XYZ file of C-alpha atoms in Angstrom:
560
model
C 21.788 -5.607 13.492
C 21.435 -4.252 10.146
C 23.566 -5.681 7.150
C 25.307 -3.503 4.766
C 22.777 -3.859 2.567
C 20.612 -2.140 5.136
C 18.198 -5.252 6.218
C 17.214 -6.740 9.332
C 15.618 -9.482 10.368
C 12.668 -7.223 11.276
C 12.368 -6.410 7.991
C 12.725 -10.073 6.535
C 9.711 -10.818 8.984
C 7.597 -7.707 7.670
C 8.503 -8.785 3.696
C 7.546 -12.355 4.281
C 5.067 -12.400 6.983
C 5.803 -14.580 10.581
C 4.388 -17.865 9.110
C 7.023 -18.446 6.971
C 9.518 -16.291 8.278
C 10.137 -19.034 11.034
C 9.844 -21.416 8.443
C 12.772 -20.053 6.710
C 14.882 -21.644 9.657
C 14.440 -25.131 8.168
C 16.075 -24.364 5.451
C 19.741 -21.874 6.514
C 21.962 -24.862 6.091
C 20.290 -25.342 2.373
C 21.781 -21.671 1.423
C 24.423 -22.104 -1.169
C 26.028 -20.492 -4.212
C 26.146 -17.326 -2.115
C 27.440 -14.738 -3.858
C 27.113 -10.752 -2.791
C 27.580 -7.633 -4.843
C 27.036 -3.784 -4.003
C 23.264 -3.991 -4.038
C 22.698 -8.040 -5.121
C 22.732 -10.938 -2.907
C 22.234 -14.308 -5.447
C 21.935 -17.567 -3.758
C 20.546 -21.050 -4.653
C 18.549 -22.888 -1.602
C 17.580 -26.526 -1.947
C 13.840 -26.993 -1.247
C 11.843 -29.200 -2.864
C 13.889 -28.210 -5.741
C 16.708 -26.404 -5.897
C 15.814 -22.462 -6.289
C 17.356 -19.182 -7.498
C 17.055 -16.304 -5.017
C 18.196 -12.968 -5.418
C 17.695 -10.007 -3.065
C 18.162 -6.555 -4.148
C 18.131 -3.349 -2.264
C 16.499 0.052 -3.727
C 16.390 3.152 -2.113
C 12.672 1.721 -1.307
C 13.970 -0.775 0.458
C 14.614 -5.052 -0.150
C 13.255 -7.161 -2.627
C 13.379 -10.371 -2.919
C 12.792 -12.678 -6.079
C 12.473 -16.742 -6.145
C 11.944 -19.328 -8.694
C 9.841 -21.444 -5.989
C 6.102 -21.746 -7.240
C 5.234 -19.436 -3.793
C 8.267 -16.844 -5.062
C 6.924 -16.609 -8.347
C 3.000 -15.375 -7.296
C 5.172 -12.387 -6.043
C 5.619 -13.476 -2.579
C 8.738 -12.533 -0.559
C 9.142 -16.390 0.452
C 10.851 -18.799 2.847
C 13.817 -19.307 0.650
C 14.395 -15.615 0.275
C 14.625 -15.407 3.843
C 16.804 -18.132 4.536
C 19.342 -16.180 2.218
C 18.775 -12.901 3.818
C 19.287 -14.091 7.595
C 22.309 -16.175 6.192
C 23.586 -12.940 4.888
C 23.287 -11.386 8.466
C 24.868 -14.490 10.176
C 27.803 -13.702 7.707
C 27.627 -9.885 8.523
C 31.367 -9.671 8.873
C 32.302 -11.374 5.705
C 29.716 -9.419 3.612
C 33.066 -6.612 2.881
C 35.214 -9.383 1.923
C 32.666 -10.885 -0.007
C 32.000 -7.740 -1.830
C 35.664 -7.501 -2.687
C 36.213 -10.478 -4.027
C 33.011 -9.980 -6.473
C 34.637 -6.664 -7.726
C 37.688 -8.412 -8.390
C 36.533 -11.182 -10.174
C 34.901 -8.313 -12.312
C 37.970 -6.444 -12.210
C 39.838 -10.069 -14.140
C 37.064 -10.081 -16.350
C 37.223 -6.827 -17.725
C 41.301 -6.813 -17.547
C 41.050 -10.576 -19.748
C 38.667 -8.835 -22.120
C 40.915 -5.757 -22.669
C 43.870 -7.989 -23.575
C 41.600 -9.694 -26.353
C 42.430 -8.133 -29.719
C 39.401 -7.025 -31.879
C 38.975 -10.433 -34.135
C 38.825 -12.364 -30.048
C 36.293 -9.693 -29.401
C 34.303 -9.994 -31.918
C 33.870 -13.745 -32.269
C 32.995 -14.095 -28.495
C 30.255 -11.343 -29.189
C 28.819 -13.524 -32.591
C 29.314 -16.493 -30.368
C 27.139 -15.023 -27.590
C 24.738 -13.653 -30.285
C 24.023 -17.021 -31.831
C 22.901 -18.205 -28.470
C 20.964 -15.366 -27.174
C 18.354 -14.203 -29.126
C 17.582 -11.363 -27.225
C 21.764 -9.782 -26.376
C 21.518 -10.061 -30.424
C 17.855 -7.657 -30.179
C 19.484 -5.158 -28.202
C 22.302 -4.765 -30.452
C 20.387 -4.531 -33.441
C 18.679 -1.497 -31.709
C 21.857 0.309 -30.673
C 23.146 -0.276 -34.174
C 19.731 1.128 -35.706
C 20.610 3.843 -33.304
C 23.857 4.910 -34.619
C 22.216 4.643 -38.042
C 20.348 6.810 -39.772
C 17.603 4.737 -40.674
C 14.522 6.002 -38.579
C 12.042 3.038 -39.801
C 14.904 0.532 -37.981
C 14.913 2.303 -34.770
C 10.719 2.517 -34.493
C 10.703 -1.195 -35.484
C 13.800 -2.401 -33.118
C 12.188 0.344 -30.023
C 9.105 -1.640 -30.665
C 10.332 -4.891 -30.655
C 11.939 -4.370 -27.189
C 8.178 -3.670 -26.278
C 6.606 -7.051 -27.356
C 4.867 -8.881 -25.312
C 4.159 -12.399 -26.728
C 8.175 -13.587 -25.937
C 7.223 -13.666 -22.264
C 3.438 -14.000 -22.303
C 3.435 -18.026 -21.954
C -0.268 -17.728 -21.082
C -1.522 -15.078 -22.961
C -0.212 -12.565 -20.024
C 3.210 -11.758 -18.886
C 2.756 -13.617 -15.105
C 5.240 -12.551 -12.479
C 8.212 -14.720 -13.117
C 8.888 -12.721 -16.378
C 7.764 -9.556 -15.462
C 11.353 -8.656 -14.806
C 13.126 -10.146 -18.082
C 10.401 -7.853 -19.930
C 11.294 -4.895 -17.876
C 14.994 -5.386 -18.636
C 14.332 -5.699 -22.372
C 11.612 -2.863 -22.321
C 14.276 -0.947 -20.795
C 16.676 -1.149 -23.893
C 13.984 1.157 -25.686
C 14.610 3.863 -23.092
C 18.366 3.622 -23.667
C 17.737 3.670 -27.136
C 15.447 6.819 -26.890
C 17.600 8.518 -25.124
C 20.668 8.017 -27.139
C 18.721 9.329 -29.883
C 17.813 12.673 -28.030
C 22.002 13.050 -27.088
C 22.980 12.276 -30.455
C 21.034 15.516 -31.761
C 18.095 13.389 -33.445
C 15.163 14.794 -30.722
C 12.539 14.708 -33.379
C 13.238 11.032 -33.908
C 13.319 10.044 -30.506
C 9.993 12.096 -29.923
C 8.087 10.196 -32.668
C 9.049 6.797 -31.822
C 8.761 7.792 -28.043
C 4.976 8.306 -28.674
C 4.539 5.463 -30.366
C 6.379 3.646 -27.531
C 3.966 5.017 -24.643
C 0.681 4.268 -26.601
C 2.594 0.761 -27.473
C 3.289 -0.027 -23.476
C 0.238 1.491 -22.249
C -2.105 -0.927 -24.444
C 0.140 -4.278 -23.280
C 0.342 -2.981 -19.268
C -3.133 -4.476 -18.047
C -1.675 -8.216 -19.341
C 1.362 -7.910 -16.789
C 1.968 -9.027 -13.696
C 3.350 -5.690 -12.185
C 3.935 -6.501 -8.451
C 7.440 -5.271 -8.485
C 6.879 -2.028 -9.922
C 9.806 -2.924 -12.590
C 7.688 -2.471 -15.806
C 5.549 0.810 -14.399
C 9.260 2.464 -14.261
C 10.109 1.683 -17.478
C 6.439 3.571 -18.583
C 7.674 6.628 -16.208
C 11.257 6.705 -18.405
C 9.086 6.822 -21.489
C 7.340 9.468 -20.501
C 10.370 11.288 -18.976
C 12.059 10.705 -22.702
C 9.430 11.854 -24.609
C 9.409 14.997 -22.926
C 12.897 15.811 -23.070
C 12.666 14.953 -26.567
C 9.719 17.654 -26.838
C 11.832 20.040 -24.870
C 14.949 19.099 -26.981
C 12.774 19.594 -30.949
C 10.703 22.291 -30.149
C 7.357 20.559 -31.515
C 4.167 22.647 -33.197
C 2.589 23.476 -29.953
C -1.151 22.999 -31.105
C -0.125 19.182 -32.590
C 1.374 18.500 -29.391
C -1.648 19.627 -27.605
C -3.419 17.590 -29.865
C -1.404 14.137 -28.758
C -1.260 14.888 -25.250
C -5.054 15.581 -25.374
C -5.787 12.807 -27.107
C -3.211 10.484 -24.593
C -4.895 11.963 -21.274
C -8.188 11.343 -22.149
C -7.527 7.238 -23.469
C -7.145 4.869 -20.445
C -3.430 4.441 -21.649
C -2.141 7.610 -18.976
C -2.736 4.697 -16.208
C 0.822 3.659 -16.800
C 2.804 6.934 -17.184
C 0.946 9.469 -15.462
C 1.525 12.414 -17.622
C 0.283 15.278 -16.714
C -0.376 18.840 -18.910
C 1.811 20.802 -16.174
C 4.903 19.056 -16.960
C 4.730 20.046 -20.861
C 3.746 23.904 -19.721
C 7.065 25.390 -21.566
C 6.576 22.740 -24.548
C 2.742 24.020 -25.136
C 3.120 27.449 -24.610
C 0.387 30.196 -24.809
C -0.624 28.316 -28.400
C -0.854 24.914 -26.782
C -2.169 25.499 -24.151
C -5.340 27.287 -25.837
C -5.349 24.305 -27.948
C -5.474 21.927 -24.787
C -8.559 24.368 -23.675
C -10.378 24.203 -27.428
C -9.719 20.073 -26.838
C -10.419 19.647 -22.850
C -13.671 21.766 -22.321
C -15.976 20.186 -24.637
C -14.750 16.682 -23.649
C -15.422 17.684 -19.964
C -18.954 19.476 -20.632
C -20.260 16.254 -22.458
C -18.421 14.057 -19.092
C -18.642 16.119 -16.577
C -18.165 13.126 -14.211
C -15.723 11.410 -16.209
C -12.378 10.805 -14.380
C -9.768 11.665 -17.247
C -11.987 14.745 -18.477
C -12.058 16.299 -15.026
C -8.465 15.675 -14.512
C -7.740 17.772 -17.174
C -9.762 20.224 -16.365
C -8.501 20.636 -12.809
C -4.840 20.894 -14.699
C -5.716 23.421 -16.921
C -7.264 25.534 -14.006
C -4.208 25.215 -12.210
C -2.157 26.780 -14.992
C -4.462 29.073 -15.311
C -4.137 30.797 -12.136
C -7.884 31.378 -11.420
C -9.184 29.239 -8.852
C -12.917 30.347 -9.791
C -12.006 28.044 -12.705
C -11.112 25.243 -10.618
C -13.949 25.638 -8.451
C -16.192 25.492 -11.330
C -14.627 22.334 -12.613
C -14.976 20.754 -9.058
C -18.672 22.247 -8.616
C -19.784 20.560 -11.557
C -19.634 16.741 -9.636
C -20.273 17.133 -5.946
C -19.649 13.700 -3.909
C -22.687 13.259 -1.738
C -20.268 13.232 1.146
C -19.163 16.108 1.099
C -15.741 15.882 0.250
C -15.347 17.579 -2.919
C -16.623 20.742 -1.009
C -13.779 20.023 1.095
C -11.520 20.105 -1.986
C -12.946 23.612 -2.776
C -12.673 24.836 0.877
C -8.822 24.405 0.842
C -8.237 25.671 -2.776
C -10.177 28.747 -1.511
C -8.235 29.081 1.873
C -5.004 28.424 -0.003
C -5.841 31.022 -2.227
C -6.722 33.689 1.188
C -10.602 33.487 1.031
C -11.056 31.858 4.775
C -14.791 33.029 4.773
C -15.824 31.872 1.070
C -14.200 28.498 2.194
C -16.120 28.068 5.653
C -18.920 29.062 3.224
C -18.332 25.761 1.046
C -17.559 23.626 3.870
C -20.876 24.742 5.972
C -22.849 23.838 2.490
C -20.909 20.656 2.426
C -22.262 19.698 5.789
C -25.426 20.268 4.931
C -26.175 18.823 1.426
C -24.401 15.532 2.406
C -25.921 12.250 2.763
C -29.004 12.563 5.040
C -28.044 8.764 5.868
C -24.014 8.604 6.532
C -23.462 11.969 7.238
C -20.781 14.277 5.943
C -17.312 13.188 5.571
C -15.060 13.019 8.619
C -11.913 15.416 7.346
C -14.935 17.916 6.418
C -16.241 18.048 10.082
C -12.776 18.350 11.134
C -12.102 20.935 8.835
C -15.227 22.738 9.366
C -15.026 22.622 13.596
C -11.179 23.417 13.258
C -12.513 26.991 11.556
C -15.133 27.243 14.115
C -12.835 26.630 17.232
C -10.349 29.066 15.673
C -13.449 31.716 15.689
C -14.377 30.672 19.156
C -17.842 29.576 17.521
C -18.016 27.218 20.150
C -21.402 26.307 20.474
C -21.161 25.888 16.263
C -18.805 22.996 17.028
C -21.314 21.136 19.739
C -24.008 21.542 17.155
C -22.035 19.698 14.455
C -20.443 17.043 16.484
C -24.096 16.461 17.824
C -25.276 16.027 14.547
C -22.567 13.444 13.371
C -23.253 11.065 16.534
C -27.219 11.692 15.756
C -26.124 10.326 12.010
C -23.080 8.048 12.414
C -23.244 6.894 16.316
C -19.897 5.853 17.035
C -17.086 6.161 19.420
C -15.463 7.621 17.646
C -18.125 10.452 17.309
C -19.321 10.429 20.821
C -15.168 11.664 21.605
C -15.416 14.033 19.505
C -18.511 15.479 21.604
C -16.974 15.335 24.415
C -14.156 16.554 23.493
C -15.783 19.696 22.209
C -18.507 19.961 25.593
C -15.443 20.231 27.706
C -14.122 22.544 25.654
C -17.017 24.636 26.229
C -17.549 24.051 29.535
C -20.662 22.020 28.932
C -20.067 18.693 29.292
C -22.942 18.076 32.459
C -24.901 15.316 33.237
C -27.832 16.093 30.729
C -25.894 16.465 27.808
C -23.869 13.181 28.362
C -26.973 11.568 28.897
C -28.200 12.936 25.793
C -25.203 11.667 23.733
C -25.403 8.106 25.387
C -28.913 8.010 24.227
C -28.079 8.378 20.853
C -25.628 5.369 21.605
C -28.450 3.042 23.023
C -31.123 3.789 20.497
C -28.369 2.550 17.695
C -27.225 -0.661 19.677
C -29.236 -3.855 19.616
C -28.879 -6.487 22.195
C -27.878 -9.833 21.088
C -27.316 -13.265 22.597
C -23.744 -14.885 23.060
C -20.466 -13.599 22.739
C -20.089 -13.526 18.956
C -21.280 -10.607 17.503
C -19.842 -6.978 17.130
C -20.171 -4.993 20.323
C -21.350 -1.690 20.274
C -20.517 1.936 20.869
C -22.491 2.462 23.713
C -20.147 -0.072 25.650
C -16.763 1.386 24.518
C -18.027 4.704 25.347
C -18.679 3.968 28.784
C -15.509 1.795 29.110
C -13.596 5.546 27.729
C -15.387 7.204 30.241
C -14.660 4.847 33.308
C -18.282 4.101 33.981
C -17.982 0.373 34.537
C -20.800 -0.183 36.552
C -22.807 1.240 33.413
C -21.075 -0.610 31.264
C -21.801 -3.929 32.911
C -24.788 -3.150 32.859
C -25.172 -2.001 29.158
C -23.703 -5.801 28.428
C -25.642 -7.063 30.350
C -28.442 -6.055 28.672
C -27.034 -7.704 25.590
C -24.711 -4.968 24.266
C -21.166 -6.160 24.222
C -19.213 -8.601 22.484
C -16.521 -11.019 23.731
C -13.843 -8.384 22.891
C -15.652 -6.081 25.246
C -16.747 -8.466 27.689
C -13.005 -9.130 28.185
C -12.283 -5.488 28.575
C -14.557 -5.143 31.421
C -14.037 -8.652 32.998
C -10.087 -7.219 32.969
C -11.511 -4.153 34.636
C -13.336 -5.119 37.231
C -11.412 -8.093 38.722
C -10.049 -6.826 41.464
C -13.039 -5.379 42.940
C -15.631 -7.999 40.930
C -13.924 -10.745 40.822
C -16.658 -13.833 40.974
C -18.769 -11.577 37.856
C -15.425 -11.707 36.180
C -14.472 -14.657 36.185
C -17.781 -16.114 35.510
C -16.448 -14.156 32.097
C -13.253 -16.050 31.677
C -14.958 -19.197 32.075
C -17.415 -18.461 29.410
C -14.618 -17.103 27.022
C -12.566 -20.066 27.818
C -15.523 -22.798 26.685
C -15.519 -22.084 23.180
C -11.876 -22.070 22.577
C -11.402 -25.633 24.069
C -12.880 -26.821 20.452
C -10.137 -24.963 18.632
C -6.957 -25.130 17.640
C -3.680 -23.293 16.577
C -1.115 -21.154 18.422
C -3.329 -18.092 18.662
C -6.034 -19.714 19.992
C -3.367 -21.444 22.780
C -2.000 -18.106 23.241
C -5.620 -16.446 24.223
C -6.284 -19.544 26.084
C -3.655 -19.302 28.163
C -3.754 -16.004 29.084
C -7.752 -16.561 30.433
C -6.879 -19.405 32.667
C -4.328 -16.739 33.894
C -7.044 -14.816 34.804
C -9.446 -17.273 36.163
C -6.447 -18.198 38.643
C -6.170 -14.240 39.765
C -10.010 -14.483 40.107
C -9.512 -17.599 42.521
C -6.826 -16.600 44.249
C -8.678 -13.093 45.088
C -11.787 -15.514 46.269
C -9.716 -17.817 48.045
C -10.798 -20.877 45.888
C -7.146 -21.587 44.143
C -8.282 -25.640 44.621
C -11.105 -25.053 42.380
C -9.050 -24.209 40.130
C -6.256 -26.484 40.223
C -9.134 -29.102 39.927
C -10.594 -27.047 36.849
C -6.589 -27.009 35.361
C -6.487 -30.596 36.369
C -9.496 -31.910 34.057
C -9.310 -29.476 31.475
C -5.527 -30.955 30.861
C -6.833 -34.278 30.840
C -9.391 -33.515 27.887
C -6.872 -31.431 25.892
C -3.627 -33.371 26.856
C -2.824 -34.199 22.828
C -2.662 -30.715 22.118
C 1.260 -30.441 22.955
C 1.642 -27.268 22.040
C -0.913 -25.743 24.508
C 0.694 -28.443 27.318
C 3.915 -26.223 26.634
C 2.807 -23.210 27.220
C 0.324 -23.962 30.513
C 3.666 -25.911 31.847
C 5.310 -22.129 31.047
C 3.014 -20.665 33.188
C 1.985 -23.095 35.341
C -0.761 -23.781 34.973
């Protein structure tokens, strides 16, 4: 049942994980405080101290935030659950609840409207002697409404500053969000500036603001995302501002150049397309006079080719763009996949099979090509009933990355043609069994051959593949689970083997698998007629593990 704040307790276990999801139980009747507004849910829960929750819901979906030491690594914890499944246990109040929050607001604002101007004002110097930072943000909106331009760069900065929050020399995740609110205030302020007619203003201190917030990111704990949108709003500001004052095109090329290329665009991700009607023709020839050299002295330098592929784009030409991705080829292939598609989206299909057939064959001689260029490349061929083409390259993958994955896609493409026969699956399984190595006990990774046998139902060759030393305990499973009914003393010689090493282990997964193996011993017993064996087997392996209660449970469940 989803609450109206659109949560479930499916989501509560995805946020916090099952561990301490059921944990969270321990501590419903320790929810307190509760109060719930249109998208906040505050609580206090008494742990091993008492603890501040709140849970708020985006268009993104929940969060959760908790002053426990767990809650404050960024974890959606225990206690944030409890509130959340208390909330759902109280789904029917949650209206009323809601109600009575707006009207306490309601009283608030009524009491404050009744207060004359002298009541007003002393409660606000009252509240501005004790909190240092209600008294920042006014200063700002007052520099604001000024006209003093040096006050509103020094109060937009202010809002920026790290060290109030950075107890450790970093902003950790407990006070990530108080810096995000104050951070925040600069946006407000920015923006006020722009309305007010003062764009120029707002653009200049707006600059200074991204470079300011793009240098202090890397020493914040980010995990909510809260200070990353303030950087987006900065961005979004400064550009409105542009669009709003009409800048020299070449000196904002010139700043924008000069952002991009710096490792401060991590934060804000601004791009040259969205100032296209700020630049102009004159700015954007600027942006080319800036970009090209940068990008011919790096060719392979992430910022410098970013720009490039930009100004391409505006340009049109997508020679231009393939000449900027030519210029640093990825060994696997895949920026020739990048050109293939700009060239098919730009109706060249045969210069783009072109690419993609080069990209196949200059990648690594060792991994082989990447996997969305094959796909790409046999999708084309299939399309031009090259048929034979696509057996050649799947071949070619499973010679250079034997998988099953690869030997599928064979397969897939033999029947296709009609050719899938004896010799040529024998060929591909080859392939398999030249890459797998045999190896003794049940430990190590299986291999391909196996699971491609298993896909293609050959279980007696599959048995036989492990064994010869080729499967795994995951795979040994498989085919024990396959062949009991027909096999069923070779497969449960399998259970007993998987069963052995789990007897030294403990915790509910392990009880879980080992449960579900004596289940199918006993099917293998009963099939053989030997069900005493096994109760005698049950009987002495309950004995030996009889302090484990938890496993006791669940083989009385099942009875076994």
């Amino acid at each position: 049942m989803k609450s109206t704040l659109g949560f479930d307790e499916d989501e509560l276990r995805r946020l916090a994980g099952p561990g301490s999801f059921e944990r969270s139980r321990d501590y419903l009747s320790s929810v307190s405080a509760l109060e719930i507004s249109e998208t906040t849910i505050t609580a206090t829960v008494d742990g091993t101290d008492v603890y501040e929750v709140e849970l708020t819901g985006h268009e993104r979906g929940l969060t959760g935030w908790c002053s426990c030491p767990y809650g404050q690594e960024g974890n959606f914890c225990k206690h944030c659950v409890a509130v959340g499944l208390t909330v759902l246990s109280r789904a029917d109040s949650v209206p009323a609840r809601r109600a009575t929050a707006a009207s306490r607001g309601r009283r608030l604002d009524a009491w404050l409207e009744a207060r004359s101007r002298d009541e007003l004002l002393s409660l606000v110097r009252e509240q501005l002697a004790d909190d240092r930072a209600l008294r920042r943000r006014l200063e700002l909106r007052a520099a604001v409404a000024g006209d003093d331009l040096d006050a509103v760069r020094e109060h937009v900065l202010g809002q920026l500053d790290t060290r109030p929050f950075a107890r450790y020399g970093s902003i950790e995740y407990a006070d990530a969000r108080a810096y995000g609110l104050q951070a925040a205030e600069a946006v407000s302020a920015l923006r006020a500036l722009v309305r007010s007619g003062r764009a120029a203003e707002a653009m200049e201190a707006a600059r200074e603001a991204v470079t300011v917030l793009g240098r202090n990111y890397g020493e914040i704990d980010d995990s909510d995302g809260a200070v990353g949108d303030v950087a987006e709003a900065l961005a979004e500001v400064h550009l409105d501002a542009c669009r709003a004052a009409r800048p020299d095109p070449a000196q904002t090329a010139d700043w924008l150049v000069d952002h991009l290329l710096s490792d401060l665009n991590d934060v804000t991700d601004v791009t040259l397309s969205d100032y296209e009607d700020v630049l102009g023709a004159v700015g954007l020839a600027r942006a080319y006079e800036r970009v090209v050299p940068a990008w011919r002295a790096h060719p392979k330098g992430r910022a410098e080719k970013h720009l490039m592929e930009q100004l391409a784009k505006l340009d049109g030409g997508v020679d231009a763009l393939i000449a900027v991705h030519a210029a640093d080829l990825a060994r696997s292939g895949a920026t020739h996949l990048v050109i293939a598609r700009e060239l098919e989206r730009a109706g060249r299909p045969a210069d783009a099979l072109e690419w993609a057939e080069r990209g196949l064959r200059e990648a690594d001689p060792d991994r082989g090509p990447d996997a969305r260029l094959v796909d790409f490349t046999c999708e084309r061929y299939a399309l031009a009933d090259r048929r034979a083409d696509v057996i050649t390259v799947r071949r070619d993958v499973l010679r250079r990355r034997p998988s099953l994955a690869a030997y599928q896609d064979l397969r897939t493409a033999a029947r296709a043609a009609g050719c899938w026969d004896a010799p040529q699956r024998s060929a591909a399984l080859d392939v398999l069994r030249a890459a797998a190595r045999p190896h003794q006990g049940l430990g190590h990774s299986g291999s391909a051959l196996v699971d491609a046998l298993l896909d293609d139902g050959d279980l007696d060759a599959a048995w036989e593949a492990a064994v010869d030393g080729h499967a795994d305990s995951r795979q040994w499973l498989t085919l024990a689970d396959r062949v009991r009914d027909r096999r069923p003393a070779e497969a449960l010689t399998v259970y007993l083997r998987l069963i052995t090493p789990l007897l030294a282990l403990t915790g509910d997964a392990t009880y879980e698998k080992l449960t579900a193996l004596l289940l199918s011993a006993r099917a293998c017993h009963i099939a053989l007629g030997t069900r005493d064996t096994f109760t005698a087997y049950t009987t002495t392996l309950r004995a030996v593990q009889r302090r484990k209660r938890k496993l006791m449970t669940l083989l009385d469940q099942h009875g076994l």
